[in-house]
Short mmCIF file of C-alpha atoms in Angstrom, two decimals:
data_model
loop_
_atom_site.label_atom_id
_atom_site.label_comp_id
_atom_site.label_asym_id
_atom_site.label_seq_id
_atom_site.Cartn_x
_atom_site.Cartn_y
_atom_site.Cartn_z
CA GLY O 227 -6.50 65.62 -226.87
CA GLU O 228 -10.03 64.34 -227.29
CA LEU O 229 -11.24 67.41 -229.20
CA GLY O 230 -8.45 67.04 -231.74
CA ARG O 231 -9.27 63.35 -232.19
CA LEU O 232 -12.95 64.09 -232.83
CA LEU O 233 -12.10 66.78 -235.36
CA ASP O 234 -9.61 64.51 -237.08
CA GLN O 235 -12.31 61.86 -237.47
CA ARG O 236 -14.44 64.41 -239.35
CA GLY O 237 -11.58 65.09 -241.77
CA ALA O 238 -10.38 68.38 -240.30
CA ASN O 239 -6.77 69.51 -240.50
CA VAL O 240 -6.30 70.28 -236.82
CA VAL O 241 -3.99 73.03 -235.63
CA HIS O 242 -3.81 72.77 -231.85
CA VAL O 243 -2.89 76.09 -230.23
CA PRO O 244 -3.29 76.00 -226.44
CA LEU O 245 -4.35 79.38 -225.11
CA ILE O 246 -4.39 78.47 -221.43
CA ARG O 247 -2.27 76.38 -219.09
CA ILE O 248 -3.80 74.37 -216.25
CA ASP O 249 -1.86 74.25 -212.99
CA ASP O 250 -2.63 72.28 -209.85
CA ALA O 251 -4.03 74.15 -206.87
CA ASP O 252 -2.69 73.73 -203.37
CA PRO O 253 -3.35 70.08 -202.38
CA ALA O 254 -3.58 71.08 -198.73
CA GLU O 255 -6.32 73.58 -199.59
CA LEU O 256 -8.27 70.86 -201.38
CA GLU O 257 -7.92 68.52 -198.42
CA ARG O 258 -9.04 71.19 -195.94
CA ALA O 259 -12.12 71.88 -198.04
CA TRP O 260 -13.41 68.37 -197.32
CA GLY O 261 -13.63 69.45 -193.68
CA CYS O 262 -17.03 70.96 -194.45
CA GLU O 263 -18.29 67.33 -194.46
CA PRO O 264 -20.32 67.79 -197.63
CA ASP O 265 -23.48 65.99 -198.56
CA TRP O 266 -22.67 66.75 -202.20
CA LEU O 267 -19.57 67.29 -204.32
CA ILE O 268 -20.08 69.36 -207.49
CA VAL O 269 -17.45 69.62 -210.20
CA THR O 270 -17.70 71.96 -213.16
CA SER O 271 -15.06 70.51 -215.51
CA ALA O 272 -13.09 67.37 -216.25
CA ALA O 273 -9.98 69.10 -214.93
CA GLY O 274 -11.75 69.61 -211.60
CA ALA O 275 -12.92 66.00 -211.55
CA GLU O 276 -9.35 64.82 -212.03
CA ARG O 277 -8.27 66.68 -208.92
CA VAL O 278 -11.02 65.59 -206.53
CA GLY O 279 -12.17 62.27 -207.94
CA ALA O 280 -9.75 60.13 -205.93
CA ALA O 281 -10.77 61.85 -202.70
CA ALA O 282 -14.44 61.30 -203.57
CA ALA O 283 -13.70 57.59 -203.94
CA THR O 284 -12.82 57.45 -200.23
CA ARG O 285 -16.09 59.16 -199.29
CA PRO O 286 -18.84 56.91 -200.69
CA ASP O 287 -21.61 58.69 -198.80
CA VAL O 288 -21.02 61.97 -200.64
CA ARG O 289 -23.34 62.38 -203.60
CA LEU O 290 -21.85 63.57 -206.87
CA ALA O 291 -22.97 66.18 -209.39
CA ALA O 292 -21.30 67.39 -212.59
CA VAL O 293 -22.08 70.15 -215.05
CA GLY O 294 -21.89 67.93 -218.14
CA THR O 295 -21.55 64.42 -219.46
CA ALA O 296 -17.79 64.48 -220.14
CA THR O 297 -17.14 65.84 -216.66
CA ALA O 298 -19.48 63.25 -215.16
CA ASP O 299 -17.75 60.42 -217.00
CA ARG O 300 -14.35 61.46 -215.66
CA LEU O 301 -15.65 61.94 -212.13
CA ALA O 302 -17.41 58.57 -212.15
CA GLU O 303 -14.26 56.86 -213.40
CA LEU O 304 -12.12 58.27 -210.59
CA ALA O 305 -14.72 58.07 -207.82
CA GLY O 306 -15.62 54.50 -208.69
CA ARG O 307 -19.37 55.11 -208.77
CA PRO O 308 -21.98 56.81 -210.97
CA VAL O 309 -22.59 60.53 -210.76
CA ASP O 310 -25.96 61.26 -209.16
CA LEU O 311 -26.86 64.45 -210.98
CA VAL O 312 -26.10 65.81 -214.47
CA PRO O 313 -28.34 68.55 -215.93
CA ASP O 314 -29.97 68.26 -219.34
CA ARG O 315 -28.24 71.46 -220.45
CA GLN O 316 -24.55 71.55 -219.66
CA VAL O 317 -24.37 75.01 -218.08
CA ALA O 318 -24.12 76.24 -214.49
CA ASP O 319 -27.66 77.65 -214.39
CA ALA O 320 -29.13 74.33 -215.47
CA LEU O 321 -27.09 72.48 -212.84
CA ALA O 322 -28.31 74.86 -210.12
CA SER O 323 -31.92 74.33 -211.22
CA ALA O 324 -31.51 70.56 -211.34
CA PHE O 325 -29.92 70.59 -207.89
CA ALA O 326 -32.83 72.56 -206.47
CA ALA O 327 -35.29 70.09 -207.97
CA VAL O 328 -33.81 67.14 -206.08
CA ASN O 329 -32.90 68.93 -202.84
CA GLU O 330 -35.76 70.68 -201.07
CA ARG O 331 -33.82 70.83 -197.79
CA PRO O 332 -30.52 72.70 -197.32
CA GLN O 333 -27.45 70.65 -198.19
CA ARG O 334 -23.75 71.01 -197.46
CA VAL O 335 -22.12 71.39 -200.86
CA LEU O 336 -18.46 71.34 -201.87
CA VAL O 337 -17.94 72.97 -205.28
CA ALA O 338 -14.59 72.20 -206.92
CA GLN O 339 -13.87 74.63 -209.74
CA ALA O 340 -11.23 76.72 -211.50
CA ASP O 341 -9.89 79.94 -210.04
CA ARG O 342 -11.48 81.85 -212.96
CA ALA O 343 -14.87 80.14 -212.73
CA PRO O 344 -17.93 82.44 -212.82
CA ALA O 345 -19.72 82.88 -209.50
CA THR O 346 -23.10 81.89 -211.00
CA LEU O 347 -23.35 78.37 -209.61
CA VAL O 348 -22.18 79.17 -206.09
CA GLU O 349 -24.38 82.26 -205.86
CA ARG O 350 -27.49 80.38 -206.93
CA LEU O 351 -26.85 77.52 -204.50
CA VAL O 352 -26.32 79.97 -201.63
CA ALA O 353 -29.48 81.88 -202.60
CA ALA O 354 -31.39 78.59 -202.44
CA GLY O 355 -30.30 78.15 -198.82
CA HIS O 356 -27.52 75.60 -199.22
CA GLU O 357 -24.28 75.71 -197.23
CA VAL O 358 -21.69 76.04 -199.98
CA THR O 359 -17.92 75.66 -199.75
CA PRO O 360 -16.22 76.66 -203.00
CA VAL O 361 -12.65 75.46 -203.46
CA VAL O 362 -10.12 76.17 -206.20
CA ALA O 363 -9.31 72.76 -207.66
CA TYR O 364 -6.97 74.10 -210.33
CA ARG O 365 -5.69 77.37 -211.74
CA THR O 366 -5.67 78.59 -215.31
CA THR O 367 -3.08 80.99 -216.69
CA LEU O 368 -2.98 82.59 -220.13
CA ARG O 369 -0.42 81.22 -222.57
CA HIS O 370 1.50 83.17 -225.22
CA PRO O 371 1.36 81.39 -228.61
CA GLU O 372 4.64 81.10 -230.50
CA PRO O 373 5.11 82.89 -233.88
CA PRO O 374 4.51 79.68 -235.93
CA GLU O 375 1.25 79.18 -234.03
CA LEU O 376 0.15 82.74 -234.81
CA HIS O 377 0.82 82.10 -238.48
CA ALA O 378 -1.22 78.87 -238.38
CA ILE O 379 -4.11 80.69 -236.71
CA ALA O 380 -4.10 83.35 -239.42
CA ASP O 381 -4.54 80.65 -242.08
CA ALA O 382 -7.36 78.82 -240.26
CA ASP O 383 -10.86 78.48 -241.68
CA ALA O 384 -12.47 78.07 -238.25
CA VAL O 385 -11.63 78.27 -234.59
CA ILE O 386 -13.22 76.35 -231.72
CA LEU O 387 -13.22 77.92 -228.27
CA ALA O 388 -13.68 75.27 -225.61
CA SER O 389 -13.76 77.55 -222.56
CA GLY O 390 -14.28 81.12 -221.49
CA SER O 391 -10.64 81.29 -220.43
CA ALA O 392 -9.55 80.36 -223.95
CA ALA O 393 -11.78 83.07 -225.41
CA ARG O 394 -10.37 85.65 -223.02
CA SER O 395 -6.83 84.51 -223.79
CA TRP O 396 -7.48 84.81 -227.53
CA VAL O 397 -8.30 88.48 -227.13
CA ASP O 398 -5.72 89.28 -224.45
CA MET O 399 -2.80 87.47 -226.05
CA LEU O 400 -3.53 87.76 -229.77
CA GLY O 401 -5.30 91.08 -230.13
CA ASP O 402 -4.56 92.48 -233.58
CA ARG O 403 -1.37 90.46 -234.02
CA ILE O 404 -2.99 88.10 -236.51
CA GLU O 405 -3.96 89.03 -240.02
CA ARG O 406 -7.60 88.05 -239.72
CA ILE O 407 -10.15 86.25 -237.56
CA PRO O 408 -11.28 82.92 -239.05
CA PRO O 409 -14.76 83.22 -240.61
CA LEU O 410 -16.20 80.55 -238.30
CA VAL O 411 -15.80 81.08 -234.54
CA VAL O 412 -17.56 78.28 -232.66
CA ALA O 413 -18.04 78.31 -228.88
CA ILE O 414 -18.71 75.19 -226.84
CA GLY O 415 -21.55 76.87 -224.95
CA PRO O 416 -23.28 80.14 -224.06
CA THR O 417 -20.94 80.92 -221.16
CA THR O 418 -17.90 80.74 -223.43
CA ALA O 419 -19.73 82.78 -226.08
CA GLU O 420 -20.65 85.45 -223.52
CA VAL O 421 -17.06 85.76 -222.30
CA ALA O 422 -15.87 86.03 -225.89
CA SER O 423 -18.46 88.69 -226.71
CA LYS O 424 -17.60 90.76 -223.63
CA SER O 425 -13.92 90.49 -224.60
CA GLY O 426 -14.66 91.86 -228.07
CA LEU O 427 -14.55 88.61 -230.08
CA LYS O 428 -17.57 87.84 -232.25
CA VAL O 429 -18.76 84.23 -232.02
CA THR O 430 -20.58 83.00 -235.13
CA HIS O 431 -21.93 79.71 -233.74
CA VAL O 432 -22.66 78.16 -230.33
CA ALA O 433 -22.94 74.40 -229.83
CA ALA O 434 -26.44 73.21 -228.95
CA ASP O 435 -24.95 70.34 -226.94
CA HIS O 436 -22.30 71.91 -224.71
CA SER O 437 -19.75 69.11 -225.00
CA LEU O 438 -16.73 68.30 -227.17
CA ALA O 439 -18.87 66.14 -229.45
CA GLY O 440 -21.49 68.89 -229.58
CA VAL O 441 -19.07 71.60 -230.59
CA VAL O 442 -17.65 69.37 -233.33
CA ASP O 443 -21.19 68.74 -234.60
CA GLU O 444 -21.83 72.49 -234.60
CA LEU O 445 -18.65 73.20 -236.55
CA THR O 446 -19.49 70.48 -239.08
CA SER O 447 -22.96 71.92 -239.59
CA ALA O 448 -21.65 75.48 -239.86
CA TRP O 449 -18.96 74.47 -242.34
CA THR O 450 -21.45 72.60 -244.50
CA SER O 451 -23.85 75.55 -244.53
CA SER O 452 -21.11 78.03 -245.43
CA ARG O 453 -19.94 76.15 -248.53
#
């Protein structure tokens, strides 16, 4: 995918080992969720945008918000219009703060997210007085790497964790079945790093810009400093 392409451009030898699988949620559940007649649609990942973007295109009066630039780009592409709100920092707390800054009055908000998504965003929006309808846009399940993949991981110089689910899967599925942890463990953002830490995996670096490009920049900087 895109992350592998960006790493390849920097000269990395990429070993792609998926640790999660993304499955569609119930389409009927997604359609029913629009019954809340939202003023805003918020998506927290590109995978979520891909599952609600087409429906947003048929509802031009609904304003759009996304947690980060990559998610916003995908949502805008599918909805056929620009995203109205993207926070400066690509984390749920920053999105909640940015939303509060532009909405003094209560809004009806549809939040499309993964089944494993943290409750942070929804809880903060509810606490601010908004009428929030969370909906599961897609489901993530842990994936068992094959023996050749485990061997490749053991020989890696660095690992990038692009989501909290991937970090959790690393610990749950791999455990002590690999010879060593790569010396550089780079998380795409603080949420992913926190999940990894709570799961018992030490993260050595966290991307300053919580995007695919940002995590590649962080890895490049970390690798240069370690040599």
